[in-house]
Coordinates of C-alpha atoms in Angstrom, one line a residue:
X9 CA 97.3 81.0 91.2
X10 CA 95.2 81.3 94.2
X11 CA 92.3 79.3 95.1
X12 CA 90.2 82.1 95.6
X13 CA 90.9 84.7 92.6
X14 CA 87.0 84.6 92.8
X15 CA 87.0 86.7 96.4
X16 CA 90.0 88.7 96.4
X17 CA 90.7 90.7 93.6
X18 CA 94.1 93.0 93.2
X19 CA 93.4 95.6 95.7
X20 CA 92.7 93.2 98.3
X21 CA 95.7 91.6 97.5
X22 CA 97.4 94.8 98.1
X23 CA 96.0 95.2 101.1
X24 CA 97.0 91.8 102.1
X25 CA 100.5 92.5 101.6
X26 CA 99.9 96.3 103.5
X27 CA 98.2 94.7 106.9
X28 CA 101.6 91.5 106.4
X29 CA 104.2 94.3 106.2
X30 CA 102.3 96.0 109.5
X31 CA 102.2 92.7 111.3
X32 CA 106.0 91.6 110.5
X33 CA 107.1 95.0 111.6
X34 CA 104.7 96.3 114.3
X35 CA 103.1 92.9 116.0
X36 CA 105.1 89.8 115.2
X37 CA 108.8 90.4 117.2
X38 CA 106.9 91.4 120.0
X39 CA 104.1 89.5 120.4
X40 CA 105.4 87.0 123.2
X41 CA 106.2 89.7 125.1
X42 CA 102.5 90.9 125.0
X43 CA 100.8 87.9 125.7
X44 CA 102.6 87.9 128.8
X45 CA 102.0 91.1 130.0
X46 CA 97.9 90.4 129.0
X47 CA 98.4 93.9 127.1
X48 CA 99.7 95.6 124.2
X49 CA 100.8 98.9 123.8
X50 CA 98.3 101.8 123.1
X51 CA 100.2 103.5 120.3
X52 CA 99.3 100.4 117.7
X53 CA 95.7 101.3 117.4
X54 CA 97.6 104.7 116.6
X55 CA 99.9 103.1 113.7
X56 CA 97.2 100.8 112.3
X57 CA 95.3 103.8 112.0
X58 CA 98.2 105.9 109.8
X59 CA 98.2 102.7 107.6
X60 CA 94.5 102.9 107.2
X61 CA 94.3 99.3 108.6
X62 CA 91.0 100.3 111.0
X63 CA 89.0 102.3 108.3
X64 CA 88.8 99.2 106.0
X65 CA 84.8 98.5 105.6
X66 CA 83.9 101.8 107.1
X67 CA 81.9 104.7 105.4
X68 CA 84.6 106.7 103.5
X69 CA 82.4 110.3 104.3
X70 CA 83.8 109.0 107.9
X71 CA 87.4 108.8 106.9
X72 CA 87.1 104.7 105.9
X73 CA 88.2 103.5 102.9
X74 CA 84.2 102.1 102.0
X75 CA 82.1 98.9 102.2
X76 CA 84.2 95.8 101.1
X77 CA 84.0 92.5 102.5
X78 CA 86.8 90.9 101.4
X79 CA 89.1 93.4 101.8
X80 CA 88.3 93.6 105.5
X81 CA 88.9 89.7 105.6
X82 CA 92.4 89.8 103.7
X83 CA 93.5 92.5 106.6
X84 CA 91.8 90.6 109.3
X85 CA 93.7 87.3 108.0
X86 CA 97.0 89.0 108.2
X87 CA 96.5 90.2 111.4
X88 CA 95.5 86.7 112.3
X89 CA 99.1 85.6 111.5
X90 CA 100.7 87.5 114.3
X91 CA 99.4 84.3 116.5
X92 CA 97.5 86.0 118.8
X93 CA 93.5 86.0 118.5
X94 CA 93.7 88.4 121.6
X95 CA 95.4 90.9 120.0
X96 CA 93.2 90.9 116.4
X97 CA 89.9 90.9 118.6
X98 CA 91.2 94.0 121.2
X99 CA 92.5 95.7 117.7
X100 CA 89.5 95.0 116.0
X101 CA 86.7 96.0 118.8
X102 CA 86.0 99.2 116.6
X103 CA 84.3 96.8 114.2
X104 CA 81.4 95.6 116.5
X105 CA 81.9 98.7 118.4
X106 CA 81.3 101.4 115.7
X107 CA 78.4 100.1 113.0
X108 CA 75.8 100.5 115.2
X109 CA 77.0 104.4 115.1
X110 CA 78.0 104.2 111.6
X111 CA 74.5 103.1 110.4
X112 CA 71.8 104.2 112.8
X113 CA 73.3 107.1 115.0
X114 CA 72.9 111.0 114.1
X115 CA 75.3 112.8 112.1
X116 CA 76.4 114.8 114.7
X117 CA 77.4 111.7 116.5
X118 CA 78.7 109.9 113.6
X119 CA 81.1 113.4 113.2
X120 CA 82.3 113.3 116.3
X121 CA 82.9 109.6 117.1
X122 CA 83.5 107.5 114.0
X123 CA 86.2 109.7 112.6
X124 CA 88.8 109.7 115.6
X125 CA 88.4 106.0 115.8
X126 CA 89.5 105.3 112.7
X127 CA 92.8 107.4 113.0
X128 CA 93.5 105.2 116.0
X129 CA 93.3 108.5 118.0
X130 CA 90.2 106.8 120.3
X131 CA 89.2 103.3 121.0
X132 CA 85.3 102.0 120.4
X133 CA 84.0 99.0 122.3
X134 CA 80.5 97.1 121.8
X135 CA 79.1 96.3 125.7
X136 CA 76.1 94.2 125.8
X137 CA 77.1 91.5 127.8
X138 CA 75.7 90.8 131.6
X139 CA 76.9 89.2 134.5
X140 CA 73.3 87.6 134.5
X141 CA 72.8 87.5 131.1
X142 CA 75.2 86.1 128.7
X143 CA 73.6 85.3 125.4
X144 CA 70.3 86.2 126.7
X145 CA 70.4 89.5 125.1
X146 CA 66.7 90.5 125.0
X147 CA 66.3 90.0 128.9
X148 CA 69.1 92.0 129.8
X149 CA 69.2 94.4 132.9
X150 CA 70.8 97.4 132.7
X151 CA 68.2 100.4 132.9
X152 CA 68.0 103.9 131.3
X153 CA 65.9 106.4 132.9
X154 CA 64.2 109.5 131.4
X155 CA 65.5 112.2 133.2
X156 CA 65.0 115.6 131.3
X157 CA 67.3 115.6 128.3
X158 CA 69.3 112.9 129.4
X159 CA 69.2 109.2 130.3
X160 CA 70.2 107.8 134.0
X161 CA 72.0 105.0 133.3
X162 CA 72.7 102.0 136.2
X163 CA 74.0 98.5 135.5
X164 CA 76.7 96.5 134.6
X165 CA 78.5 94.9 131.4
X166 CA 80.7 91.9 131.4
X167 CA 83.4 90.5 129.1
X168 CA 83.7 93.4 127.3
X169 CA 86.5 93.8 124.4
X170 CA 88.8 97.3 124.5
X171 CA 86.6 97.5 128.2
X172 CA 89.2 98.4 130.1
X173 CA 90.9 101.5 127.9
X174 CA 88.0 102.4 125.6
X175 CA 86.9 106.3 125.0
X176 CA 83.8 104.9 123.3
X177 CA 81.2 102.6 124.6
X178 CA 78.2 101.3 122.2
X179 CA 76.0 100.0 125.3
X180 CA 72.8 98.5 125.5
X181 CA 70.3 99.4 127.8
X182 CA 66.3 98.8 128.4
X183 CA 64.4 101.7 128.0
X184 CA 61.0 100.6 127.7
X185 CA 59.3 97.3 128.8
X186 CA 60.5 93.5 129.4
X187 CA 61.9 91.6 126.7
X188 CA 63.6 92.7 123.2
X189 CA 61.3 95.6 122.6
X190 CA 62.5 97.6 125.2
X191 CA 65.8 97.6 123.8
X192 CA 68.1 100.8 123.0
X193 CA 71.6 101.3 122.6
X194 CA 73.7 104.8 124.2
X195 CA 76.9 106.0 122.8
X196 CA 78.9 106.3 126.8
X197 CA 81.8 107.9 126.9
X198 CA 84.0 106.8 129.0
X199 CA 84.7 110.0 131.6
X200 CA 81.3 110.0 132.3
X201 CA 80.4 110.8 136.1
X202 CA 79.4 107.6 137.7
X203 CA 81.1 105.0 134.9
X204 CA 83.9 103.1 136.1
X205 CA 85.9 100.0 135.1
X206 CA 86.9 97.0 137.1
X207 CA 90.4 95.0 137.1
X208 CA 91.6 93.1 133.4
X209 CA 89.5 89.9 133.3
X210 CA 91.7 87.4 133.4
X211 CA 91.1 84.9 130.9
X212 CA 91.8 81.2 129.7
X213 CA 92.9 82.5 126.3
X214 CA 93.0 85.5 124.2
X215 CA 95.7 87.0 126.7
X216 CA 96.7 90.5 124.7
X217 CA 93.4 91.4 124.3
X218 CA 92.1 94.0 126.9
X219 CA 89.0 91.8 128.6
X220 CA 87.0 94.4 131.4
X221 CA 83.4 94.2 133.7
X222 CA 82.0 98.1 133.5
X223 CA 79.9 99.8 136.1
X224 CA 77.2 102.3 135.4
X225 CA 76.2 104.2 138.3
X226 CA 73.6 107.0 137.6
X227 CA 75.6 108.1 134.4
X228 CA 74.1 110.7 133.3
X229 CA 73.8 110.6 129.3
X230 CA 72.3 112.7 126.6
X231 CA 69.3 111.5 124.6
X232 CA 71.2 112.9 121.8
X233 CA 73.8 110.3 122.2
X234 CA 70.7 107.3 121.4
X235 CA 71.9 105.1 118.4
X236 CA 68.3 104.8 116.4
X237 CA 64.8 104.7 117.8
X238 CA 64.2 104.4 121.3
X239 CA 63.4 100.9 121.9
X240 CA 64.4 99.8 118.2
X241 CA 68.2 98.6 119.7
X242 CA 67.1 94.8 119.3
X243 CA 67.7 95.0 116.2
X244 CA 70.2 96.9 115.2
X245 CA 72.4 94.4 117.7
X246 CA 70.8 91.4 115.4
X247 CA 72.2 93.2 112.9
X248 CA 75.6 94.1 113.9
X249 CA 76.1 90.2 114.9
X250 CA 75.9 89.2 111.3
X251 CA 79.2 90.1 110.5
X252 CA 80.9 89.6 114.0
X253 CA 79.7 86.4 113.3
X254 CA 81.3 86.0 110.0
X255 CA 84.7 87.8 111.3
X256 CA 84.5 84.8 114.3
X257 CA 84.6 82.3 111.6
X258 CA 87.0 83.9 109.3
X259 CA 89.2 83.9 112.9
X260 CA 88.1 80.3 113.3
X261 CA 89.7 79.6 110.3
X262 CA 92.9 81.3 110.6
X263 CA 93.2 79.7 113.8
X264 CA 93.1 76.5 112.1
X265 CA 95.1 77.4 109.5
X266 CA 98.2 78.1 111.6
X267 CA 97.7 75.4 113.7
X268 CA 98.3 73.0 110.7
X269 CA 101.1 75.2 109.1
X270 CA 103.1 74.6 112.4
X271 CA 102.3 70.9 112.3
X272 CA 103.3 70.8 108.5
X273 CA 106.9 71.8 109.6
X274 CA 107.1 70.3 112.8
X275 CA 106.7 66.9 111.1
X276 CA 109.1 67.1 109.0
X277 CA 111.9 67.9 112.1
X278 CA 110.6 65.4 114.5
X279 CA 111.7 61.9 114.5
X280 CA 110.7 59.0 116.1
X281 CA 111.0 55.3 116.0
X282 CA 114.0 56.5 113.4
X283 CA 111.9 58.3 110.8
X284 CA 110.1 61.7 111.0
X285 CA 106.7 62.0 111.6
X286 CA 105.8 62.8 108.5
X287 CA 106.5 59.4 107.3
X288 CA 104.2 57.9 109.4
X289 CA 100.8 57.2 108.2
X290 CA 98.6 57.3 111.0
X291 CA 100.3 61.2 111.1
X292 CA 100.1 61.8 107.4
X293 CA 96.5 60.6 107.2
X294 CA 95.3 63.0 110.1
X295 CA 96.9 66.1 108.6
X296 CA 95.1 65.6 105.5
X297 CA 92.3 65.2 107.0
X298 CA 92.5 68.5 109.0
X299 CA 93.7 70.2 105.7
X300 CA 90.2 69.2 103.9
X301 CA 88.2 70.0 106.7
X302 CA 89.6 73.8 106.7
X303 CA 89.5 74.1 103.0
X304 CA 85.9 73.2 103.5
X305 CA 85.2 75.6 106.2
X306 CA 87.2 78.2 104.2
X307 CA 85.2 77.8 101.1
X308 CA 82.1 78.0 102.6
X309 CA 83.0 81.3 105.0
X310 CA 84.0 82.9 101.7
X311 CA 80.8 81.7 99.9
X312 CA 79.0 83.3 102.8
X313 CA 81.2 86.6 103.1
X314 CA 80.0 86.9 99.2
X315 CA 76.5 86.5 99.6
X316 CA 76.6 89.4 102.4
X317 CA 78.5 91.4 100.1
X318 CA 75.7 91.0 97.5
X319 CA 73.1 92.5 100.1
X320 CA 71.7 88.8 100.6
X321 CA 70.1 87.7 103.8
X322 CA 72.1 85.1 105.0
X323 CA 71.3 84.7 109.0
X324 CA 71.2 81.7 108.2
X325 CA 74.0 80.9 106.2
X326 CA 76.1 83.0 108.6
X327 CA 75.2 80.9 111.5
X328 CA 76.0 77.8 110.0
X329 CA 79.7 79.4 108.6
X330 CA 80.1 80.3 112.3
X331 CA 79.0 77.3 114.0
X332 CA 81.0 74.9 111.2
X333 CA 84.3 77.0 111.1
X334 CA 84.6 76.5 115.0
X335 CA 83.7 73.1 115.3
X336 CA 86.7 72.9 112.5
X337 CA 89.2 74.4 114.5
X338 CA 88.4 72.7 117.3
X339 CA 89.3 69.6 115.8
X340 CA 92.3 71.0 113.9
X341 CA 93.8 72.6 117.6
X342 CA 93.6 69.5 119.2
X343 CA 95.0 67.6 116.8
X344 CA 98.1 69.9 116.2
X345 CA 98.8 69.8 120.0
X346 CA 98.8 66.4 119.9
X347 CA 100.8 66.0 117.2
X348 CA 103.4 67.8 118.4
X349 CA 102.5 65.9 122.1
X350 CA 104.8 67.3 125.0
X351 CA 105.7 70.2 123.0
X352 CA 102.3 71.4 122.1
X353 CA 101.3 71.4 125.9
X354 CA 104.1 74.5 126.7
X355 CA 104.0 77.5 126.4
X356 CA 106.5 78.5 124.0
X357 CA 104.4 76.3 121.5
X358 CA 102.5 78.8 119.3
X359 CA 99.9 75.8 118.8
X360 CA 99.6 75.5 122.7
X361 CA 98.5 79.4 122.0
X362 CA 96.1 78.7 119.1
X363 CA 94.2 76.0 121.3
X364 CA 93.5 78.0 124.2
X365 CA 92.6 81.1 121.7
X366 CA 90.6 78.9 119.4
X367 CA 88.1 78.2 122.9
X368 CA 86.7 81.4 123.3
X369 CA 85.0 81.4 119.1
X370 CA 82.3 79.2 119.5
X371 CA 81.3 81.0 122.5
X372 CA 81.2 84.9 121.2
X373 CA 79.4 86.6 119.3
X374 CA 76.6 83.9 119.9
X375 CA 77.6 80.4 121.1
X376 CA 77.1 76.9 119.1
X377 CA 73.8 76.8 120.7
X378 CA 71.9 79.9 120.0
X379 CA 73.7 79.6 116.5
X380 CA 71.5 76.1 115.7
X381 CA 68.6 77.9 117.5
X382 CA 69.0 80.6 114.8
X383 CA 69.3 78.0 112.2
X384 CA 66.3 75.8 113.4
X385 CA 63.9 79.0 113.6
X386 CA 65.2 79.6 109.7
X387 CA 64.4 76.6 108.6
X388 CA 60.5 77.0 110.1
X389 CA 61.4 75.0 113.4

């Protein structure tokens, strides 16, 4: 029996074995291959769409299959177990990407975007990162004029997940004054006049995933394309990061997890000194110490995951999963590459992968810093 029969129940499990099936067929023989190109092919969003893979925790009226947690982490798990966290964040950019739309757009808008996403007909990215900016989302720069019934956009996003081959673009932009109250956020479409995307970022990890800078360049866009009130995007965005955040640790700890599944069987081939590693103590003793540090970290995501599910505030809670599940699989990378020593330092070394992957997750979605500032100001710092 399962550890955690109090998250997943039968359906998730399903879907667990649905999203394993889809990864072992579609992702896993040719992931290699992708990493090295820094791509992977369009038509998956296409086939994870047709097994209903991308409307899990979307609004079923939209063509989702409806609100659920846990199912969304048993999907994004398996996906995790294709060994490439590029790959899971460019196939998942619908889920930071769309919510915004999903909760706070028009219906019209919702109709025509949401829907097509899902399918895997059209991709949807989240843009709010600036060359200048970075975490510093309430001072960011890029400006939308009034102008008639539309908005003149001009500016620039950085980073951006899906940036390079998105249709959809959830993008914020400062309406109004200085600061987080002049905040909105503009569905873009892509062939927009005057929007235009620069060369695949390349990166230190993350290789699959499609990583672009986008230029806005009086793009003209209709006010009926805002998402919310005018000036009310601060916090939707706060909002959306609550469970970017929690996906980043859930990937934080799939990360980990494989890292020490390939050190569990990797010690048991290697010898040295005449024995296998795994007869060494000083080996032995690290390994279980990296296996109690992710069950930990697991335990306490999933506590988290529930008490969102539950409609509980939990920015705090959320930070802390976050902040604790990377600082885990930090330790837990570095440690598998150098147990495996020369071998985890090439690249045909899935945990010389993981390491470089695992850097990125305490830096998205809100780094380790601004993650203890959020905890400090909730505990009346």
């Amino acid at each position: 029996m399962s550890l955690y029969t109090s998250y997943f129940n039968e359906t998730h499990n399903q879907v667990r074995l649905t999203a394993r099936k889809f990864v072992d067929q579609h992702i896993r023989p040719f992931i290699n291959d992708w990493e090295e190109a820094g791509t992977f092919p369009r038509e998956l969003y296409n086939l994870a769409g047709e097994a209903g893979l991308l409307g899990i925790d979307h609004p079923e009226e939209l063509g989702g299959s409806g609100a659920d947690i846990f199912m969304k982490i048993a999907a994004s798990e398996e996906i995790m177990r294709a060994g490439s966290g590029g790959l899971a964040a460019s196939l998942g950019s619908l889920d930071i990407g769309l919510p915004p739309i999903e909760n706070w757009a028009s219906q019209e808008l919702k109709e025509r975007i949401v829907p097509a996403v899902l399918r895997g007909e059209k991709i949807a990215a989240l843009a709010i990162t600036e060359p200048s900016g970075g975490s510093d989302v309430a001072n960011l720069k890029t400006r939308a004029e009034s102008d008639g019934d539309y908005y003149r956009v001009n500016g620039s996003k950085t980073f951006i997940t899906s940036g390079h081959r998105a249709d959809y673009y959830t993008v914020a932009v400062r309406t109004g004054g200085e600061g987080y109250g002049g905040i909105s956020l503009l569905l873009i479409e892509r062939d927009r006049a005057g929007f235009s995307v620069g060369q695949p970022l390349k990166k230190m990890g993350w290789w699959a995933s499609d990583t672009a800078e986008l230029f806005f360049n009086d793009v003209l866009v209709p006010k009926s394309n805002i998402i919310g009130a005018e000036n009310a995007g601060f916090f939707v965005i706060m909002s959306n990061f609550q469970k970017e955040r929690l996906n980043l640790a859930v990937m934080a700890n799939m990360t980990a997890q494989l890292a020490l599944e390939e050190c569990l069987k990797y010690v048991h081939q290697r010898v040295a000194f005449g024995k296998p590693l795994a007869k060494m103590q000083v080996i032995r003793h690290k390994l279980a110490d990296m296996a109690t540090d992710l069950e930990a970290s697991k335990e306490f995501t999933y506590r988290v995951a529930a008490q969102i599910a539950s409609g509980i505030p939990a920015v705090k809670e959320v930070s802390m999963a976050k902040n604790f599940a990377t600082r885990i699989s930090d330790s837990v990378t570095y440690e598998a590459v150098q147990i495996f020593g020369g071998m985890g330092f090439m690249r045909e070394s899935l945990v010389e992968r993981l390491y470089r992957d695992n850097r990125i997750l305490s830096i998205g979605g809100g780094t380790h810093e601004i993650m203890n500032e959020v905890i400090a100001k909730q505990l009346g710092l």
